[in-house]
């Protein structure tokens, strides 16, 4: 309970999404960061790519399941594929 209370309190570096369907709320942010990361990585700008990677984290409580890491990785890959073709 303490960990959840701290996360819900947020701050300038944490945004708590209290929703049953976080996909639409996260799509714009995740796709934008991933596109920036790709743009930096393609020409080999490792410093910028690492800085972009460090600018956003999606914290998941589970590895698998509808809100787990594996699901979010697949979802972001689909979104990026839709964006980049």
PDB file of C-alpha atoms in Angstrom:
ATOM      1  CA  UNK A   1       0.000   0.000   0.000  1.00  0.00           C
ATOM      2  CA  UNK A   2       2.850   2.396   0.768  1.00  0.00           C
ATOM      3  CA  UNK A   3       4.398   1.908  -2.674  1.00  0.00           C
ATOM      4  CA  UNK A   4       1.084   2.586  -4.406  1.00  0.00           C
ATOM      5  CA  UNK A   5       0.492   5.655  -2.252  1.00  0.00           C
ATOM      6  CA  UNK A   6       3.919   7.009  -3.221  1.00  0.00           C
ATOM      7  CA  UNK A   7       3.311   6.358  -6.911  1.00  0.00           C
ATOM      8  CA  UNK A   8      -0.156   7.925  -6.799  1.00  0.00           C
ATOM      9  CA  UNK A   9       1.316  11.009  -5.128  1.00  0.00           C
ATOM     10  CA  UNK A  10       3.278  11.448  -8.346  1.00  0.00           C
ATOM     11  CA  UNK A  11       5.536  14.434  -8.506  1.00  0.00           C
ATOM     12  CA  UNK A  12       7.383  16.035 -11.369  1.00  0.00           C
ATOM     13  CA  UNK A  13       8.722  12.681 -12.601  1.00  0.00           C
ATOM     14  CA  UNK A  14       5.770  10.328 -12.027  1.00  0.00           C
ATOM     15  CA  UNK A  15       2.322  10.334 -13.600  1.00  0.00           C
ATOM     16  CA  UNK A  16      -0.216   7.870 -12.179  1.00  0.00           C
ATOM     17  CA  UNK A  17      -2.909   6.767 -14.636  1.00  0.00           C
ATOM     18  CA  UNK A  18      -5.995   5.561 -12.791  1.00  0.00           C
ATOM     19  CA  UNK A  19      -7.885   3.970 -15.667  1.00  0.00           C
ATOM     20  CA  UNK A  20      -9.109   0.586 -16.831  1.00  0.00           C
ATOM     21  CA  UNK A  21      -7.885   1.317 -20.374  1.00  0.00           C
ATOM     22  CA  UNK A  22      -4.508   3.072 -20.275  1.00  0.00           C
ATOM     23  CA  UNK A  23      -3.673   2.395 -23.942  1.00  0.00           C
ATOM     24  CA  UNK A  24      -5.085   5.592 -25.402  1.00  0.00           C
ATOM     25  CA  UNK A  25      -3.635   7.695 -22.599  1.00  0.00           C
ATOM     26  CA  UNK A  26      -0.182   6.216 -23.192  1.00  0.00           C
ATOM     27  CA  UNK A  27      -0.132   5.853 -26.969  1.00  0.00           C
ATOM     28  CA  UNK A  28       0.872   9.413 -27.865  1.00  0.00           C
ATOM     29  CA  UNK A  29       3.630   9.566 -25.261  1.00  0.00           C
ATOM     30  CA  UNK A  30       5.066   6.113 -25.935  1.00  0.00           C
ATOM     31  CA  UNK A  31       5.004   6.448 -29.716  1.00  0.00           C
ATOM     32  CA  UNK A  32       6.570   9.913 -29.582  1.00  0.00           C
ATOM     33  CA  UNK A  33       9.425   8.727 -27.354  1.00  0.00           C
ATOM     34  CA  UNK A  34       9.979   5.615 -29.471  1.00  0.00           C
ATOM     35  CA  UNK A  35      10.039   7.670 -32.678  1.00  0.00           C
ATOM     36  CA  UNK A  36      12.585  10.071 -31.146  1.00  0.00           C
ATOM     37  CA  UNK A  37      14.668   7.102 -30.020  1.00  0.00           C
ATOM     38  CA  UNK A  38      14.580   5.594 -33.502  1.00  0.00           C
ATOM     39  CA  UNK A  39      15.595   8.906 -35.095  1.00  0.00           C
ATOM     40  CA  UNK A  40      18.611   9.150 -32.804  1.00  0.00           C
ATOM     41  CA  UNK A  41      19.575   5.489 -33.136  1.00  0.00           C
ATOM     42  CA  UNK A  42      19.464   5.251 -36.943  1.00  0.00           C
ATOM     43  CA  UNK A  43      22.478   7.536 -37.525  1.00  0.00           C
ATOM     44  CA  UNK A  44      24.245   6.033 -34.489  1.00  0.00           C
ATOM     45  CA  UNK A  45      23.789   8.921 -32.044  1.00  0.00           C
ATOM     46  CA  UNK A  46      24.097   6.739 -28.953  1.00  0.00           C
ATOM     47  CA  UNK A  47      24.256   9.642 -26.494  1.00  0.00           C
ATOM     48  CA  UNK A  48      20.976  11.131 -27.673  1.00  0.00           C
ATOM     49  CA  UNK A  49      19.347   7.709 -27.915  1.00  0.00           C
ATOM     50  CA  UNK A  50      20.279   6.905 -24.317  1.00  0.00           C
ATOM     51  CA  UNK A  51      19.046  10.299 -23.109  1.00  0.00           C
ATOM     52  CA  UNK A  52      15.702   9.758 -24.853  1.00  0.00           C
ATOM     53  CA  UNK A  53      15.468   6.236 -23.465  1.00  0.00           C
ATOM     54  CA  UNK A  54      16.128   7.611 -19.993  1.00  0.00           C
ATOM     55  CA  UNK A  55      13.414  10.277 -20.337  1.00  0.00           C
ATOM     56  CA  UNK A  56      10.481   7.870 -20.025  1.00  0.00           C
ATOM     57  CA  UNK A  57       9.673   4.666 -18.181  1.00  0.00           C
ATOM     58  CA  UNK A  58       6.469   2.665 -18.124  1.00  0.00           C
ATOM     59  CA  UNK A  59       6.304   0.880 -14.786  1.00  0.00           C
ATOM     60  CA  UNK A  60       4.422  -2.417 -14.916  1.00  0.00           C
ATOM     61  CA  UNK A  61       3.645  -4.562 -11.889  1.00  0.00           C
ATOM     62  CA  UNK A  62       3.632  -7.776 -13.956  1.00  0.00           C
ATOM     63  CA  UNK A  63       5.664  -9.341 -16.754  1.00  0.00           C
ATOM     64  CA  UNK A  64       2.685 -11.024 -18.408  1.00  0.00           C
ATOM     65  CA  UNK A  65      -1.035 -10.382 -18.666  1.00  0.00           C
ATOM     66  CA  UNK A  66      -3.121  -7.526 -20.040  1.00  0.00           C
ATOM     67  CA  UNK A  67      -1.048  -4.821 -18.307  1.00  0.00           C
ATOM     68  CA  UNK A  68       2.287  -6.655 -18.179  1.00  0.00           C
ATOM     69  CA  UNK A  69       5.609  -5.763 -19.742  1.00  0.00           C
ATOM     70  CA  UNK A  70       5.273  -8.322 -22.550  1.00  0.00           C
ATOM     71  CA  UNK A  71       1.871  -6.954 -23.592  1.00  0.00           C
ATOM     72  CA  UNK A  72       3.062  -3.329 -23.566  1.00  0.00           C
ATOM     73  CA  UNK A  73       6.144  -4.229 -25.614  1.00  0.00           C
ATOM     74  CA  UNK A  74       3.937  -5.892 -28.245  1.00  0.00           C
ATOM     75  CA  UNK A  75       1.500  -2.973 -28.226  1.00  0.00           C
ATOM     76  CA  UNK A  76       4.202  -0.338 -28.709  1.00  0.00           C
ATOM     77  CA  UNK A  77       5.727  -2.417 -31.519  1.00  0.00           C
ATOM     78  CA  UNK A  78       2.314  -2.467 -33.258  1.00  0.00           C
ATOM     79  CA  UNK A  79       1.881   1.273 -32.799  1.00  0.00           C
ATOM     80  CA  UNK A  80       5.355   1.918 -34.207  1.00  0.00           C
ATOM     81  CA  UNK A  81       4.748  -0.403 -37.120  1.00  0.00           C
ATOM     82  CA  UNK A  82       1.533   1.488 -37.886  1.00  0.00           C
ATOM     83  CA  UNK A  83       3.433   4.780 -37.741  1.00  0.00           C
ATOM     84  CA  UNK A  84       6.529   3.779 -39.720  1.00  0.00           C
ATOM     85  CA  UNK A  85       5.093   1.175 -42.073  1.00  0.00           C
TER      86      UNK A  85
END
